[in-house]
Amino acid sequence: MNSTFRIARIAGIDINVHATWIIALFLVAWSLSVGYFKDSYPNWQSSSYWLASIFSALLLFVCVLLHELAHSLLALAKGLPVHGITLFIFGGVSSIEMQDDEAHDEFLIAVVGPLSSLALAGIAWLATQLLTAGEIASAVLQYLVGINVMLALFNLVPGFPLDGGRVLRSIIWGITGDFEKATRIAASAGQFIGYFLIAAGVVWLWSGNVFSGLWTAFIGWFLNSAAEASKVQTVTSYAFRGLTAADLLEPEPETLTPDTPVATFVRDHILRHGERALPVVFGDRVLGIVSLSDVKRLPEAQWVNTPVTTIMSRDVLAVAPTDNVSEGLRLLAEHDVHQVLVLDDGRLLGVLTRAHLVEYLQLREELGLRPSSRHGSGTALP
Ligand SMILES: [Zn+2]
């Protein structure tokens, strides 16, 4: 299921909208009409509240898009590939592939977002001064001044993956030359800020401000989990950079022949060695993979007389030996499995297991090894 839609293409950058963005648009418009505009302009007619709120919500997201475009266009100018911009419930994300080992590139790409929001606030403010607009139009402009200043300030908070967190990371990275350490520190700051926002949201909720409290807590939750995920993802993809599946596979994995009874798989493999899934192999061809969950679907009385081929899955998660290890990691994470097969044209070379990759990371840590080139991926949440 794909819940992201492309709505435009600007300077070769795909502009996408995630389905949750519609919710955000509605929530922003609704909260403005019953809150901000009602409080600031108590004498309006109710249709004016809606008109101002819908325009403001749409223009807010135009500003978010311009903020993201600033990140992306600068990245393109620096020669970094940009995969697109996506608007979603909590703002926008630019998908930028950081390739160079340039801390100051990351600094500039991060800082240009909040700067562009400040510039937008300035433009909106100038417009309120110069134009003799009607009351509703100037109220919308006034709102855009404030919200863009808030976008700039919030995004400058030094917690990864916010822009300020990227700035912090690039500074630590630039000073220490240690990309992993810089990512860990900046992401930990992001997690802390996430927890802080959750706590602040709960206090707010407690004091009766239900909508703002919930929203703040949700942003905090999102920031916290995004920080944690970026930490894991950045550090691991960096650690595995330049390594292929062939480098880290475990050769000669345990396999089953097609006629192995399910009972034997349970007794000799699941119970004795704690193996949760094994490839079923004929000659050197992989036919499928049989797992604990396949077994659980078969009544126990039939275990003795059923061969594993009957219950195995033919959808095999596999990588090629030349694939980067991070591709295997992605499959492990996305499908929440413990191993993926390494297949060379259908022939089983070995397996990449979660346990072995974790062990590799730990050993690497203990030995203090650092690869020579650096890698990271850029996102931003206004
Ligand atoms: Zn940003």
XYZ file of C-alpha atoms and ligand atoms in Angstrom:
383
model
C 0.000 0.000 0.000
C 1.431 3.325 -1.039
C 0.066 6.310 0.860
C 2.358 8.906 -0.713
C 1.340 10.836 -3.822
C 3.464 12.963 -6.103
C 1.865 16.370 -6.638
C 4.598 18.292 -8.449
C 8.159 18.331 -9.641
C 10.297 21.416 -8.989
C 13.855 21.688 -10.356
C 13.910 17.930 -10.817
C 12.795 17.294 -7.207
C 9.666 15.230 -6.660
C 7.219 16.934 -4.326
C 5.178 14.288 -2.521
C 2.273 14.396 -0.138
C 1.678 11.679 2.436
C -1.939 10.800 3.209
C -1.510 12.033 6.800
C -0.871 15.533 5.471
C -4.619 15.916 4.782
C -5.208 15.348 8.517
C -2.610 17.998 9.354
C -4.200 20.477 6.966
C -7.599 19.915 8.563
C -6.256 20.069 12.135
C -4.329 23.282 11.501
C -7.318 24.944 9.811
C -9.690 23.792 12.526
C -7.466 24.849 15.430
C -6.893 28.265 13.819
C -10.587 28.880 13.285
C -11.680 27.921 16.810
C -8.544 29.228 18.536
C -6.081 31.720 17.106
C -8.352 33.753 14.818
C -11.334 33.648 17.173
C -9.170 34.961 20.031
C -7.379 37.600 17.938
C -10.383 38.875 15.970
C -13.483 38.280 18.134
C -15.830 40.337 15.924
C -15.559 38.403 12.680
C -18.395 36.472 11.056
C -17.970 32.692 11.266
C -17.365 32.384 7.499
C -14.396 34.763 7.858
C -12.812 32.475 10.453
C -12.972 29.549 8.078
C -11.740 31.518 5.089
C -8.743 32.893 6.989
C -7.985 29.504 8.565
C -8.062 27.506 5.338
C -5.867 30.040 3.534
C -3.480 30.159 6.483
C -3.195 26.362 6.690
C -2.503 26.094 2.947
C 0.045 28.908 3.037
C 1.691 27.379 6.114
C 2.396 24.260 4.089
C 3.605 26.348 1.144
C 6.095 27.875 3.614
C 7.069 24.410 4.883
C 7.606 23.352 1.276
C 9.780 26.413 0.594
C 11.791 25.625 3.733
C 12.374 22.085 2.448
C 13.168 23.363 -1.051
C 15.888 25.529 0.461
C 17.495 22.416 1.984
C 17.111 20.423 -1.221
C 18.244 23.081 -3.684
C 21.380 23.782 -1.676
C 22.078 20.048 -1.506
C 21.695 19.825 -5.298
C 24.023 22.794 -5.695
C 26.552 20.918 -3.545
C 26.238 17.951 -5.900
C 24.312 15.718 -3.484
C 21.458 13.583 -4.855
C 17.977 14.621 -3.645
C 15.326 11.909 -3.728
C 12.391 14.198 -3.076
C 10.418 16.206 -0.567
C 7.470 14.759 1.310
C 4.885 16.708 3.256
C 3.292 14.740 6.076
C 1.432 15.231 9.336
C 4.343 16.728 11.273
C 5.724 18.922 8.513
C 8.070 18.092 5.685
C 11.053 15.899 4.974
C 13.766 16.323 2.363
C 15.393 13.080 1.386
C 18.989 14.032 0.710
C 21.803 11.569 0.210
C 24.815 12.816 2.113
C 27.793 11.403 0.283
C 30.746 13.621 0.867
C 32.731 13.651 4.042
C 32.098 17.343 4.366
C 30.851 18.466 7.766
C 30.466 22.036 6.551
C 28.179 20.938 3.688
C 25.847 19.400 6.245
C 26.045 22.570 8.332
C 25.035 24.783 5.398
C 22.289 22.464 4.150
C 20.805 22.269 7.664
C 20.995 25.950 8.507
C 19.514 27.223 5.242
C 16.062 25.815 6.202
C 15.487 27.906 9.332
C 17.079 30.892 7.583
C 14.577 30.604 4.748
C 11.722 30.443 7.280
C 13.022 33.655 8.855
C 13.224 35.205 5.386
C 9.605 34.171 4.729
C 8.576 35.763 8.030
C 10.345 38.943 6.903
C 8.588 38.919 3.529
C 5.191 38.393 5.161
C 5.938 41.209 7.616
C 6.960 43.568 4.798
C 3.738 42.682 3.000
C 1.687 43.648 6.076
C 3.505 46.992 6.160
C 3.376 47.831 2.464
C 0.044 46.445 1.315
C -3.256 47.972 2.232
C -5.011 44.636 2.330
C -8.405 43.806 3.742
C -8.677 42.665 7.335
C -8.711 38.947 6.558
C -5.713 39.098 4.219
C -3.646 41.068 6.704
C -4.650 38.675 9.497
C -3.386 35.752 7.387
C -0.129 37.593 6.678
C 0.247 38.385 10.369
C -0.195 34.691 11.151
C 2.454 33.779 8.568
C 4.946 36.148 10.203
C 4.511 34.453 13.572
C 4.352 30.868 12.345
C 7.488 31.214 10.202
C 9.432 32.652 13.138
C 8.194 29.682 15.200
C 9.170 27.231 12.447
C 12.660 28.721 12.346
C 13.079 28.673 16.131
C 11.639 25.185 16.654
C 13.824 23.754 13.917
C 16.907 25.342 15.402
C 16.433 23.345 18.626
C 19.648 21.291 18.731
C 18.174 17.776 18.621
C 18.664 15.464 15.666
C 16.800 15.045 13.255
C 15.713 18.696 13.592
C 17.821 21.160 11.588
C 19.433 22.422 14.789
C 20.423 18.845 15.585
C 22.057 18.563 12.171
C 23.887 21.801 12.813
C 25.037 20.405 16.161
C 26.125 17.158 14.515
C 28.066 18.932 11.785
C 29.871 21.069 14.375
C 30.863 18.080 16.548
C 31.715 16.137 13.402
C 33.836 19.001 12.086
C 35.701 19.386 15.378
C 36.245 15.728 16.274
C 36.230 14.189 12.773
C 34.091 11.440 14.329
C 30.827 11.104 12.412
C 29.411 8.305 14.583
C 30.081 10.072 17.857
C 28.600 13.295 16.455
C 25.463 11.415 15.332
C 25.082 9.714 18.718
C 25.353 12.963 20.652
C 23.003 14.908 18.346
C 20.440 12.079 18.264
C 20.558 11.648 22.047
C 19.810 15.355 22.325
C 16.890 14.779 19.924
C 15.572 11.943 22.084
C 15.854 14.080 25.203
C 13.936 16.920 23.535
C 11.325 14.376 22.428
C 10.852 13.208 26.030
C 10.706 16.816 27.195
C 7.933 17.629 24.681
C 5.972 14.530 25.702
C 6.184 15.611 29.357
C 5.263 19.201 28.492
C 2.338 17.950 26.403
C 1.043 15.806 29.274
C 1.262 18.759 31.700
C -0.581 20.921 29.178
C -3.201 18.241 28.693
C -3.565 18.016 32.485
C -4.181 21.752 32.740
C -7.111 21.446 30.347
C -5.526 22.420 27.021
C -6.418 19.156 25.303
C -5.572 19.932 21.686
C -2.223 21.687 22.239
C -1.246 19.145 24.876
C -1.952 16.172 22.617
C -0.268 17.797 19.642
C 2.882 18.638 21.621
C 3.045 15.129 23.060
C 2.643 13.626 19.565
C 5.416 15.833 18.151
C 7.592 14.770 21.087
C 6.842 11.128 20.475
C 7.602 11.505 16.768
C 10.845 13.363 17.421
C 11.951 10.814 19.981
C 11.383 7.829 17.724
C 12.834 9.583 14.675
C 15.958 10.435 16.670
C 16.350 6.870 17.829
C 15.767 5.447 14.344
C 18.206 7.883 12.730
C 20.799 7.032 15.330
C 20.542 3.315 14.664
C 20.221 3.707 10.909
C 22.992 6.257 10.436
C 25.435 4.516 12.708
C 24.799 1.072 11.229
C 24.712 2.080 7.566
C 27.937 3.992 8.213
C 29.489 1.014 9.951
C 28.551 -1.327 7.112
C 29.521 1.068 4.351
C 31.563 -0.571 1.616
C 30.783 -4.075 2.891
C 28.869 -6.509 0.716
C 26.730 -9.450 1.747
C 29.574 -11.720 0.602
C 31.854 -10.121 3.223
C 29.612 -10.839 6.198
C 27.610 -13.922 5.265
C 27.785 -17.061 7.346
C 28.711 -19.838 4.915
C 27.298 -23.349 4.858
C 24.119 -22.612 6.826
C 21.958 -25.413 8.156
C 19.472 -26.500 5.509
C 16.665 -29.007 5.215
C 15.983 -31.430 2.377
C 12.478 -31.202 0.853
C 11.335 -34.523 2.356
C 12.318 -33.665 5.952
C 9.249 -34.199 8.156
C 8.042 -31.163 10.088
C 8.525 -33.186 13.302
C 12.249 -33.529 12.566
C 12.573 -29.801 11.908
C 10.919 -29.116 15.277
C 12.895 -31.690 17.261
C 16.384 -31.364 15.736
C 16.462 -27.683 14.856
C 13.887 -25.494 16.603
C 14.101 -27.222 20.002
C 17.714 -28.356 19.972
C 19.431 -25.324 18.434
C 16.847 -22.581 18.757
C 16.731 -22.082 14.968
C 13.530 -20.277 13.995
C 13.741 -20.624 10.222
C 15.734 -22.740 7.788
C 16.057 -22.802 4.007
C 14.742 -25.879 2.214
C 17.294 -26.903 -0.387
C 17.375 -29.434 -3.217
C 20.908 -29.896 -4.523
C 22.180 -26.333 -4.356
C 18.814 -24.741 -5.275
C 16.731 -23.018 -2.635
C 13.077 -24.073 -2.828
C 11.763 -22.002 0.042
C 12.097 -21.262 3.709
C 10.282 -22.925 6.607
C 9.816 -21.130 9.905
C 8.410 -21.531 13.368
C 5.283 -19.617 12.372
C 4.665 -22.002 9.428
C 4.889 -24.907 11.896
C 2.433 -23.304 14.309
C -0.258 -23.251 11.629
C -0.079 -27.050 11.204
C -1.870 -29.259 13.786
C 0.690 -31.172 15.836
C -0.774 -34.555 14.892
C 0.326 -33.975 11.277
C 3.935 -33.039 12.050
C 5.275 -36.573 11.593
C 3.739 -37.189 8.181
C 4.067 -33.768 6.579
C 7.247 -32.825 4.685
C 8.511 -29.280 5.198
C 7.887 -28.432 1.521
C 4.139 -28.545 2.210
C 4.210 -25.730 4.761
C 7.287 -23.731 3.676
C 7.048 -20.265 2.214
C 8.277 -19.816 -1.344
C 8.723 -16.076 -0.832
C 12.361 -16.059 0.130
C 13.976 -12.907 1.483
C 17.337 -12.807 -0.197
C 20.169 -10.535 -1.269
C 22.863 -11.053 -3.886
C 26.457 -11.499 -2.690
C 27.361 -8.172 -4.317
C 24.564 -6.272 -2.530
C 25.561 -3.871 0.201
C 25.057 -5.193 3.730
C 22.701 -2.287 4.396
C 20.278 -3.821 1.871
C 20.197 -6.961 4.013
C 19.703 -4.825 7.122
C 16.781 -3.077 5.486
C 15.105 -6.439 4.756
C 15.777 -7.672 8.293
C 14.192 -4.550 9.746
C 11.289 -4.205 7.321
C 10.148 -7.807 7.603
C 11.213 -8.241 11.233
C 13.029 -11.497 10.515
C 16.230 -12.918 11.960
C 17.998 -13.822 8.736
C 18.053 -13.273 4.979
C 19.587 -15.645 2.479
C 22.492 -14.752 0.245
C 21.669 -16.216 -3.163
C 23.857 -16.206 -6.222
C 21.505 -16.868 -9.119
C 19.334 -19.147 -6.964
C 22.316 -20.928 -5.402
C 22.635 -20.665 -1.628
C 25.941 -19.097 -0.579
C 25.081 -18.418 3.048
C 22.911 -16.331 5.343
C 23.086 -12.848 6.791
C 21.800 -13.065 10.343
C 20.777 -10.285 12.657
C 22.841 -11.844 15.458
C 25.980 -11.951 13.344
C 25.615 -8.334 12.170
C 25.115 -7.156 15.761
C 28.168 -9.174 16.786
C 30.157 -7.562 13.970
C 29.168 -4.092 15.212
C 30.186 -4.969 18.770
C 33.559 -6.353 17.711
C 34.178 -3.353 15.541
C 33.365 -1.103 18.483
C 35.724 -3.032 20.769
C 38.537 -2.831 18.262
C 37.893 0.871 17.707
C 37.750 0.430 13.928
C 36.658 3.282 11.698
C 36.122 3.050 7.966
C 37.710 5.814 5.940
C 34.662 7.310 4.212
C 31.525 8.756 5.676
C 27.847 8.469 5.011
C 24.598 9.933 6.260
C 21.140 10.778 5.003
C 19.350 14.024 5.484
C 15.804 14.648 6.614
C 14.151 17.637 8.151
C 11.062 18.303 10.206
C 9.850 21.845 10.439
Zn 14.511 22.109 7.921
